[in-house]
Amino acid sequence: MDDKKQRIIEIAEQLFAQYGFLKTTMEDIAKKVHMGKSSVYYYFKSKDDIFVEVIRQDTLVFQKKLIDAVNITSTPEDKIRAYVTTRMTHLQDLSKFYSTLTDEYLDHYLFVEEVRKDFYDNENIVLKKLLEEGVKQNSFDVDDVVTISRMISIAIKGLEFSLFVEAKDYDPVKESNEMLDLIFNGIANR
Amino acid sequence: MDDKKQRIIEIAEQLFAQYGFLKTTMEDIAKKVHMGKSSVYYYFKSKDDIFVEVIRQDTLVFQKKLIDAVNITSTPEDKIRAYVTTRMTHLQDLSKFYSTLTDEYLDHYLFVEEVRKDFYDNENIVLKKLLEEGVKQNSFDVDDVVTISRMISIAIKGLEFSLFVEAKDYDPVKESNEMLDLIFNGIANR
DNA sequence: TTTTCGACCAATACCGCTTTTCGGTCGAAA
DNA sequence: TTTCGACCGAAAAGCGGTATTGGTCGAAAA
């Protein structure tokens, strides 16, 4: 039962990656799972529902990957660096895999963003926690943790944007670390 | 001759702002300038050409505004703050004025960006110069001015992005200054 | 020589229409 | 509990013909 559901998700993910969300029909999915279309509806109540589930699972894997990357480092600074570089690298891989979906990106952008909302919310929490940790350990000097983590999020969004625009020969690790140098040290002379 | 050309640009700007680029026809422009359509083509070789010229002049005004804002301040930090807050405020105003064009934004996004390329290039130069000034005056501590100015640009892009997404009740000055606090001071404890 | 414009062209948008496709439902059968 | 064929309404796609639109050209003003 659950494995059938899982199978549908995996097939759907493949098809979405290959043809994009719009061009993939429920028939396509059903056929490839060797089911009637109606049977697929026994497991999912809509096409959007399948998509949401695909994204959700991807996000879960992504988050686990981020946690692992953060956990093998020790200082707060290294943790944040690990978080950001891993995030950017993963995003670059993703944009290759989902090349078709990237073209549709602008279209159902809002929809994807809504599904991703949980991810972003969580990201903010993680960043805030890492900041607080650094403050406690006296390696960071931040008084408004909420605002600063928001600004860091925005700066990362900027990185993400230039990743999408400059596309090729973009080194996400180098780029991330340069941004992080700025974020950690600032430019003021003290 | 040049005033005729200028007149076409101004009329076109009005129409673009009101109806957007696609909905504005060459006939519309010609009629409002009291000319035959062919005559407009005597002054401009294409519709795109007119659009480019409109953007170019807007950009020039924008740049002058930025220069003025920077010039009435004295310290390098204040100059950068003036630059960024003015930039963001102006952008917000622009997005209201060109509300129709904003809807089309996604469509000929790449086209607009290409026209704006000069602006971004110039922005990088200005930021670099302001950074160098600050380094000389010993208020900034930056060794790779090129990289840092690039990163500041990217962070600003992030701000711009959140301006477009969050749209209403967005306070560009507050947002800018919070980002600038981060950029100037960093988060590392020293 | 500079400027204006009517006539014209090809590509594309638009229109009313019909047909097809697609997401989704339902009831029956396995 | 699970599968599926038959079916539905809405939206998309196709289509032939017409109108619009960006752009050209050569002739006539100025």
Short mmCIF file of C-alpha atoms (C1' of nucleotides) in Angstrom, two decimals:
data_model
loop_
_atom_site.label_atom_id
_atom_site.label_comp_id
_atom_site.label_asym_id
_atom_site.label_seq_id
_atom_site.Cartn_x
_atom_site.Cartn_y
_atom_site.Cartn_z
CA MET A 1 0.00 0.00 0.00
CA ASP A 2 2.61 2.45 1.12
CA ASP A 3 5.14 1.02 -1.31
CA LYS A 4 2.64 1.49 -4.14
CA LYS A 5 2.25 5.09 -3.07
CA GLN A 6 6.00 5.46 -2.90
CA ARG A 7 6.34 3.92 -6.33
CA ILE A 8 3.97 6.49 -7.79
CA ILE A 9 5.96 9.27 -6.18
CA GLU A 10 9.21 8.01 -7.63
CA ILE A 11 7.83 7.54 -11.12
CA ALA A 12 6.21 10.97 -10.96
CA GLU A 13 9.46 12.56 -9.87
CA GLN A 14 11.21 11.03 -12.87
CA LEU A 15 8.55 12.25 -15.26
CA PHE A 16 8.40 15.74 -13.74
CA ALA A 17 12.17 16.00 -14.07
CA GLN A 18 12.08 14.84 -17.67
CA TYR A 19 9.00 16.59 -19.04
CA GLY A 20 8.12 19.18 -16.42
CA PHE A 21 4.98 19.34 -14.34
CA LEU A 22 2.57 20.63 -16.98
CA LYS A 23 3.58 18.24 -19.74
CA THR A 24 3.33 15.22 -17.48
CA THR A 25 -0.21 13.86 -17.54
CA MET A 26 -1.85 11.61 -15.01
CA GLU A 27 -2.12 9.06 -17.80
CA ASP A 28 1.64 9.16 -18.26
CA ILE A 29 2.17 8.46 -14.61
CA ALA A 30 -0.47 5.75 -14.44
CA LYS A 31 0.85 4.01 -17.54
CA LYS A 32 4.41 3.96 -16.26
CA VAL A 33 3.26 2.57 -12.91
CA HIS A 34 1.19 -0.01 -14.80
CA MET A 35 -2.09 1.13 -13.37
CA GLY A 36 -5.29 2.67 -14.56
CA LYS A 37 -5.50 6.39 -14.05
CA SER A 38 -8.35 5.94 -11.58
CA SER A 39 -6.17 3.69 -9.48
CA VAL A 40 -3.63 6.44 -9.06
CA TYR A 41 -6.46 8.55 -7.70
CA TYR A 42 -7.01 5.89 -5.09
CA TYR A 43 -3.64 6.85 -3.63
CA PHE A 44 -3.56 10.57 -4.33
CA LYS A 45 -6.41 12.99 -4.43
CA SER A 46 -4.92 15.23 -7.13
CA LYS A 47 -1.98 15.86 -9.43
CA ASP A 48 -0.92 18.77 -7.28
CA ASP A 49 -0.99 16.41 -4.35
CA ILE A 50 1.56 14.16 -6.03
CA PHE A 51 3.74 17.14 -6.83
CA VAL A 52 3.59 18.39 -3.27
CA GLU A 53 4.60 14.95 -2.05
CA VAL A 54 7.52 14.81 -4.50
CA ILE A 55 8.76 18.18 -3.33
CA ARG A 56 8.20 17.24 0.30
CA GLN A 57 10.33 14.12 0.03
CA ASP A 58 13.03 15.97 -1.87
CA THR A 59 13.00 18.63 0.80
CA LEU A 60 13.31 16.01 3.52
CA VAL A 61 16.38 14.51 1.85
CA PHE A 62 17.78 17.99 1.35
CA GLN A 63 17.26 18.87 5.00
CA LYS A 64 18.88 15.66 6.17
CA LYS A 65 21.85 16.40 3.94
CA LEU A 66 22.10 19.86 5.48
CA ILE A 67 21.90 18.53 9.02
CA ASP A 68 24.64 16.00 8.29
CA ALA A 69 26.86 18.68 6.80
CA VAL A 70 26.34 20.91 9.80
CA ASN A 71 26.93 18.10 12.29
CA ILE A 72 30.37 17.06 11.09
CA THR A 73 31.69 20.55 11.86
CA SER A 74 32.25 21.98 15.30
CA THR A 75 32.46 25.78 15.49
CA PRO A 76 29.37 27.91 14.85
CA GLU A 77 31.12 29.65 11.97
CA ASP A 78 31.98 26.34 10.31
CA LYS A 79 28.43 25.16 10.83
CA ILE A 80 27.01 28.16 9.03
CA ARG A 81 29.57 27.79 6.28
CA ALA A 82 28.72 24.12 5.92
CA TYR A 83 25.04 24.96 5.81
CA VAL A 84 25.31 27.59 3.11
CA THR A 85 27.81 25.83 0.85
CA THR A 86 25.86 22.58 1.03
CA ARG A 87 22.66 24.41 0.28
CA MET A 88 24.09 26.14 -2.77
CA THR A 89 25.77 23.05 -4.13
CA HIS A 90 22.61 21.01 -3.75
CA LEU A 91 20.61 23.71 -5.48
CA GLN A 92 22.99 23.70 -8.41
CA ASP A 93 22.68 19.92 -8.76
CA LEU A 94 18.92 20.23 -8.51
CA SER A 95 18.74 22.85 -11.26
CA LYS A 96 20.57 20.44 -13.57
CA PHE A 97 18.31 17.51 -12.74
CA TYR A 98 15.16 19.55 -13.09
CA SER A 99 16.28 21.42 -16.19
CA THR A 100 12.83 21.15 -17.78
CA LEU A 101 11.15 22.21 -14.60
CA THR A 102 13.50 25.16 -14.40
CA ASP A 103 12.03 26.47 -17.64
CA GLU A 104 8.58 26.28 -16.10
CA TYR A 105 10.03 27.80 -12.96
CA LEU A 106 8.69 31.25 -13.64
CA ASP A 107 5.20 29.95 -14.42
CA HIS A 108 4.24 28.06 -11.32
CA TYR A 109 6.90 29.78 -9.31
CA LEU A 110 4.43 30.86 -6.67
CA PHE A 111 3.13 27.32 -6.29
CA VAL A 112 6.59 25.88 -5.79
CA GLU A 113 7.47 28.65 -3.38
CA GLU A 114 4.41 27.87 -1.33
CA VAL A 115 5.38 24.23 -1.07
CA ARG A 116 8.90 25.31 -0.22
CA LYS A 117 7.59 27.70 2.42
CA ASP A 118 8.11 25.10 5.11
CA PHE A 119 11.68 24.76 3.98
CA TYR A 120 12.35 28.47 4.19
CA ASP A 121 10.66 28.75 7.55
CA ASN A 122 12.78 25.91 8.81
CA GLU A 123 15.88 27.50 7.32
CA ASN A 124 15.24 30.64 9.26
CA ILE A 125 14.89 28.65 12.46
CA VAL A 126 18.13 26.77 11.79
CA LEU A 127 20.02 29.95 11.02
CA LYS A 128 18.65 31.60 14.13
CA LYS A 129 19.67 28.63 16.25
CA LEU A 130 23.18 28.59 14.81
CA LEU A 131 23.48 32.31 15.44
CA GLU A 132 22.31 31.96 19.03
CA GLU A 133 24.77 29.14 19.54
CA GLY A 134 27.55 31.37 18.27
CA VAL A 135 26.47 34.20 20.51
CA LYS A 136 26.44 31.91 23.53
CA GLN A 137 29.92 30.68 22.71
CA ASN A 138 31.01 34.26 22.33
CA SER A 139 32.16 33.85 18.75
CA PHE A 140 29.38 36.04 17.37
CA ASP A 141 28.35 39.51 18.40
CA VAL A 142 24.74 39.95 17.38
CA ASP A 143 22.03 41.65 19.34
CA ASP A 144 19.02 41.22 17.06
CA VAL A 145 19.24 37.58 16.07
CA VAL A 146 15.90 37.60 14.28
CA THR A 147 16.75 40.49 11.99
CA ILE A 148 20.24 39.27 11.24
CA SER A 149 19.12 35.76 10.35
CA ARG A 150 16.55 37.33 8.05
CA MET A 151 19.24 39.40 6.36
CA ILE A 152 21.44 36.36 5.97
CA SER A 153 18.52 34.57 4.34
CA ILE A 154 18.09 37.45 1.94
CA ALA A 155 21.77 37.51 1.08
CA ILE A 156 21.59 33.77 0.38
CA LYS A 157 18.60 34.41 -1.86
CA GLY A 158 20.83 36.80 -3.76
CA LEU A 159 23.39 34.05 -4.19
CA GLU A 160 20.67 31.70 -5.36
CA PHE A 161 19.53 34.27 -7.88
CA SER A 162 22.96 34.75 -9.39
CA LEU A 163 23.28 30.97 -9.54
CA PHE A 164 20.17 30.82 -11.70
CA VAL A 165 21.21 33.68 -13.94
CA GLU A 166 24.89 32.99 -14.49
CA ALA A 167 24.11 29.27 -14.70
CA LYS A 168 27.27 27.73 -16.14
CA ASP A 169 30.78 27.89 -14.73
CA TYR A 170 29.38 29.01 -11.42
CA ASP A 171 31.31 27.79 -8.39
CA PRO A 172 28.77 27.70 -5.56
CA VAL A 173 31.30 26.86 -2.85
CA LYS A 174 33.66 29.69 -3.71
CA GLU A 175 30.78 32.12 -4.12
CA SER A 176 29.21 31.04 -0.82
CA ASN A 177 32.42 31.41 1.11
CA GLU A 178 33.10 34.84 -0.28
CA MET A 179 29.65 35.94 0.81
CA LEU A 180 30.22 34.36 4.21
CA ASP A 181 33.53 36.16 4.60
CA LEU A 182 31.60 39.37 4.21
CA ILE A 183 28.88 38.27 6.60
CA PHE A 184 31.27 37.16 9.30
CA ASN A 185 33.81 39.94 9.15
CA GLY A 186 31.89 42.88 7.76
CA ILE A 187 33.87 45.64 6.15
CA ALA A 188 34.18 48.15 8.98
CA ASN A 189 37.63 48.65 10.40
CA ARG A 190 37.70 48.23 14.18
CA MET B 1 15.54 66.88 -35.00
CA ASP B 2 16.85 65.87 -31.61
CA ASP B 3 13.83 67.43 -29.90
CA LYS B 4 11.55 65.40 -32.17
CA LYS B 5 13.44 62.30 -31.13
CA GLN B 6 13.18 63.35 -27.51
CA ARG B 7 9.48 63.97 -27.90
CA ILE B 8 8.97 60.45 -29.20
CA ILE B 9 10.87 59.05 -26.24
CA GLU B 10 8.76 60.96 -23.76
CA ILE B 11 5.46 59.99 -25.35
CA ALA B 12 6.61 56.38 -25.57
CA GLU B 13 7.58 56.37 -21.92
CA GLN B 14 4.11 57.57 -20.97
CA LEU B 15 2.43 54.93 -23.08
CA PHE B 16 4.71 52.14 -21.87
CA ALA B 17 3.98 53.08 -18.28
CA GLN B 18 0.25 53.18 -18.93
CA TYR B 19 -0.29 50.21 -21.21
CA GLY B 20 2.93 48.21 -20.97
CA PHE B 21 5.39 47.52 -23.76
CA LEU B 22 3.42 44.87 -25.64
CA LYS B 23 0.09 46.69 -25.67
CA THR B 24 1.64 49.91 -26.90
CA THR B 25 1.73 49.90 -30.70
CA MET B 26 3.90 51.98 -32.97
CA GLU B 27 0.67 53.51 -34.27
CA ASP B 28 -0.24 54.59 -30.75
CA ILE B 29 3.08 56.32 -30.40
CA ALA B 30 2.97 57.88 -33.86
CA LYS B 31 -0.58 59.13 -33.40
CA LYS B 32 0.19 60.76 -30.08
CA VAL B 33 3.27 62.46 -31.55
CA HIS B 34 1.16 63.57 -34.53
CA MET B 35 3.22 61.75 -37.08
CA GLY B 36 2.81 58.91 -39.52
CA LYS B 37 4.14 55.61 -38.28
CA SER B 38 6.80 55.60 -40.97
CA SER B 39 8.07 58.92 -39.76
CA VAL B 40 8.73 57.47 -36.34
CA TYR B 41 10.90 54.92 -38.09
CA TYR B 42 12.92 57.77 -39.50
CA TYR B 43 14.07 58.50 -35.95
CA PHE B 44 14.21 54.99 -34.51
CA LYS B 45 15.02 51.79 -36.26
CA SER B 46 12.70 49.62 -34.15
CA LYS B 47 10.25 49.50 -31.29
CA ASP B 48 12.86 47.81 -29.14
CA ASP B 49 15.16 50.68 -29.98
CA ILE B 50 12.69 53.16 -28.51
CA PHE B 51 12.31 51.03 -25.42
CA VAL B 52 16.06 50.83 -24.95
CA GLU B 53 16.28 54.60 -25.22
CA VAL B 54 13.50 55.08 -22.67
CA ILE B 55 15.25 52.79 -20.22
CA ARG B 56 18.59 54.45 -20.93
CA GLN B 57 17.27 57.90 -20.08
CA ASP B 58 15.49 56.63 -16.99
CA THR B 59 18.71 55.01 -15.92
CA LEU B 60 20.59 58.25 -16.42
CA VAL B 61 18.16 60.12 -14.16
CA PHE B 62 18.39 57.32 -11.64
CA GLN B 63 22.16 57.46 -11.64
CA LYS B 64 22.18 61.22 -11.19
CA LYS B 65 19.81 60.82 -8.25
CA LEU B 66 22.17 58.28 -6.73
CA ILE B 67 25.19 60.51 -7.23
CA ASP B 68 23.40 63.42 -5.56
CA ALA B 69 22.39 61.27 -2.61
CA VAL B 70 25.93 60.06 -2.19
CA ASN B 71 27.41 63.54 -2.50
CA ILE B 72 25.47 65.17 0.30
CA THR B 73 26.98 62.72 2.77
CA SER B 74 30.56 62.70 3.94
CA THR B 75 31.81 59.43 5.45
CA PRO B 76 32.26 56.38 3.24
CA GLU B 77 29.79 54.44 5.39
CA ASP B 78 27.13 57.11 4.99
CA LYS B 79 27.80 57.25 1.28
CA ILE B 80 27.19 53.53 0.88
CA ARG B 81 24.10 53.76 3.06
CA ALA B 82 22.81 56.67 1.00
CA TYR B 83 23.49 54.76 -2.18
CA VAL B 84 21.66 51.61 -1.14
CA THR B 85 18.65 53.23 0.52
CA THR B 86 18.17 55.62 -2.41
CA ARG B 87 18.45 52.74 -4.83
CA MET B 88 15.85 50.66 -3.03
CA THR B 89 13.44 53.53 -2.54
CA HIS B 90 13.66 54.52 -6.17
CA LEU B 91 13.07 50.93 -7.23
CA GLN B 92 9.95 50.76 -5.13
CA ASP B 93 8.62 53.97 -6.68
CA LEU B 94 9.46 52.64 -10.12
CA SER B 95 7.57 49.43 -9.55
CA LYS B 96 4.48 51.47 -8.74
CA PHE B 97 4.83 53.74 -11.78
CA TYR B 98 5.42 50.85 -14.13
CA SER B 99 2.80 48.60 -12.57
CA THR B 100 1.61 47.41 -15.97
CA LEU B 101 5.12 46.81 -17.10
CA THR B 102 5.82 44.89 -13.90
CA ASP B 103 3.18 42.37 -14.90
CA GLU B 104 4.99 41.88 -18.17
CA TYR B 105 8.24 41.82 -16.22
CA LEU B 106 8.64 38.08 -16.29
CA ASP B 107 8.09 37.93 -20.04
CA HIS B 108 10.75 40.23 -21.39
CA TYR B 109 12.73 40.04 -18.19
CA LEU B 110 15.91 39.04 -19.97
CA PHE B 111 15.55 41.92 -22.40
CA VAL B 112 15.20 44.49 -19.63
CA GLU B 113 18.11 42.99 -17.76
CA GLU B 114 20.29 43.30 -20.83
CA VAL B 115 19.45 46.97 -21.15
CA ARG B 116 20.10 47.39 -17.46
CA LYS B 117 23.47 45.67 -17.77
CA ASP B 118 25.23 49.00 -18.10
CA PHE B 119 23.56 50.12 -14.90
CA TYR B 120 24.74 47.10 -12.98
CA ASP B 121 28.25 47.40 -14.38
CA ASN B 122 28.33 51.01 -13.31
CA GLU B 123 26.95 50.11 -9.90
CA ASN B 124 29.81 47.75 -9.35
CA ILE B 125 32.28 50.47 -10.25
CA VAL B 126 30.65 52.92 -7.87
CA LEU B 127 30.58 50.44 -5.02
CA LYS B 128 34.21 49.55 -5.64
CA LYS B 129 35.18 53.21 -5.62
CA LEU B 130 33.31 53.87 -2.37
CA LEU B 131 34.96 50.85 -0.82
CA GLU B 132 38.40 51.97 -1.90
CA GLU B 133 37.71 55.42 -0.50
CA GLY B 134 36.77 53.88 2.83
CA VAL B 135 39.87 51.71 2.84
CA LYS B 136 42.05 54.73 2.15
CA GLN B 137 40.41 56.64 4.99
CA ASN B 138 40.95 53.61 7.20
CA SER B 139 37.28 53.21 8.00
CA PHE B 140 37.02 49.94 6.05
CA ASP B 141 39.17 46.87 6.29
CA VAL B 142 38.85 45.05 2.99
CA ASP B 143 41.60 43.34 1.07
CA ASP B 144 39.74 42.08 -2.00
CA VAL B 145 37.70 45.09 -3.03
CA VAL B 146 36.51 43.47 -6.25
CA THR B 147 35.07 40.40 -4.58
CA ILE B 148 33.49 42.28 -1.71
CA SER B 149 31.78 44.81 -3.96
CA ARG B 150 30.45 41.88 -5.98
CA MET B 151 29.07 40.29 -2.83
CA ILE B 152 27.47 43.54 -1.75
CA SER B 153 25.82 43.73 -5.17
CA ILE B 154 24.48 40.23 -4.73
CA ALA B 155 23.16 41.00 -1.26
CA ILE B 156 21.40 44.06 -2.68
CA LYS B 157 19.90 41.85 -5.40
CA GLY B 158 18.50 39.77 -2.57
CA LEU B 159 16.90 42.86 -1.08
CA GLU B 160 15.50 43.78 -4.47
CA PHE B 161 14.03 40.31 -4.79
CA SER B 162 12.27 40.45 -1.47
CA LEU B 163 10.97 43.88 -2.42
CA PHE B 164 9.30 42.37 -5.47
CA VAL B 165 7.89 39.38 -3.63
CA GLU B 166 6.68 40.97 -0.42
CA ALA B 167 5.46 43.98 -2.38
CA LYS B 168 3.21 45.87 -0.01
CA ASP B 169 4.09 47.24 3.42
CA TYR B 170 7.75 46.89 2.60
CA ASP B 171 9.97 49.54 4.11
CA PRO B 172 12.98 49.78 1.80
CA VAL B 173 14.95 52.15 4.01
CA LYS B 174 14.61 50.04 7.15
CA GLU B 175 15.34 46.86 5.22
CA SER B 176 18.37 48.41 3.54
CA ASN B 177 19.84 49.70 6.76
CA GLU B 178 19.46 46.36 8.48
CA MET B 179 21.29 44.69 5.63
CA LEU B 180 23.94 47.40 5.78
CA ASP B 181 24.39 46.91 9.52
CA LEU B 182 25.24 43.33 8.75
CA ILE B 183 27.56 44.26 5.89
CA PHE B 184 29.44 46.87 7.90
CA ASN B 185 29.76 45.09 11.20
CA GLY B 186 29.59 41.43 10.31
CA ILE B 187 28.62 39.00 13.00
CA ALA B 188 31.98 37.79 14.23
CA ASN B 189 33.00 38.85 17.70
CA ARG B 190 36.41 40.50 17.76
"C1'" DT C 1 19.40 66.88 -48.32
"C1'" DT C 2 16.21 66.17 -44.65
"C1'" DT C 3 11.81 64.83 -43.33
"C1'" DT C 4 7.19 62.88 -43.99
"C1'" DC C 5 4.01 59.54 -45.29
"C1'" DG C 6 0.89 56.27 -47.98
"C1'" DA C 7 1.12 51.88 -49.76
"C1'" DC C 8 2.63 47.56 -49.00
"C1'" DC C 9 4.54 43.03 -46.87
"C1'" DA C 10 5.13 39.12 -43.91
"C1'" DA C 11 4.43 37.41 -39.54
"C1'" DT C 12 1.65 36.91 -35.96
"C1'" DA C 13 -2.58 37.84 -33.07
"C1'" DC C 14 -7.33 37.21 -32.93
"C1'" DC C 15 -11.87 35.00 -33.70
"C1'" DG C 16 -15.56 31.83 -33.83
"C1'" DC C 17 -15.85 27.21 -34.08
"C1'" DT C 18 -15.14 22.21 -33.47
"C1'" DT C 19 -12.46 18.46 -31.61
"C1'" DT C 20 -9.29 16.59 -28.34
"C1'" DT C 21 -7.10 16.25 -24.12
"C1'" DC C 22 -6.85 16.17 -19.30
"C1'" DG C 23 -7.80 16.28 -14.37
"C1'" DG C 24 -10.97 14.31 -11.75
"C1'" DT C 25 -15.45 11.33 -10.30
"C1'" DC C 26 -18.31 7.17 -9.76
"C1'" DG C 27 -20.01 2.79 -9.47
"C1'" DA C 28 -19.18 -1.80 -10.39
"C1'" DA C 29 -16.17 -5.71 -10.22
"C1'" DA C 30 -12.22 -8.33 -8.44
"C1'" DT D 1 -9.10 -2.90 -0.03
"C1'" DT D 2 -7.80 -2.17 -4.58
"C1'" DT D 3 -8.47 -1.74 -9.60
"C1'" DC D 4 -10.46 0.07 -13.55
"C1'" DG D 5 -13.61 1.38 -17.55
"C1'" DA D 6 -16.86 4.69 -18.53
"C1'" DC D 7 -17.96 9.17 -18.10
"C1'" DC D 8 -17.98 14.51 -17.14
"C1'" DG D 9 -16.92 19.43 -17.52
"C1'" DA D 10 -13.53 22.56 -18.41
"C1'" DA D 11 -9.82 23.94 -20.63
"C1'" DA D 12 -6.49 23.34 -24.46
"C1'" DA D 13 -5.55 22.56 -29.20
"C1'" DG D 14 -6.57 22.84 -34.03
"C1'" DC D 15 -8.35 25.48 -37.88
"C1'" DG D 16 -9.59 28.60 -41.61
"C1'" DG D 17 -10.08 33.22 -42.28
"C1'" DT D 18 -9.55 38.09 -40.95
"C1'" DA D 19 -7.31 42.01 -38.59
"C1'" DT D 20 -3.38 43.97 -36.44
"C1'" DT D 21 1.24 45.06 -36.03
"C1'" DG D 22 6.24 45.78 -36.64
"C1'" DG D 23 8.79 47.07 -40.22
"C1'" DT D 24 10.23 48.49 -45.44
"C1'" DC D 25 10.31 51.34 -49.64
"C1'" DG D 26 9.99 54.71 -52.82
"C1'" DA D 27 7.93 58.83 -53.93
"C1'" DA D 28 6.72 63.44 -52.64
"C1'" DA D 29 7.14 67.52 -49.70
"C1'" DA D 30 9.96 70.97 -47.50
#
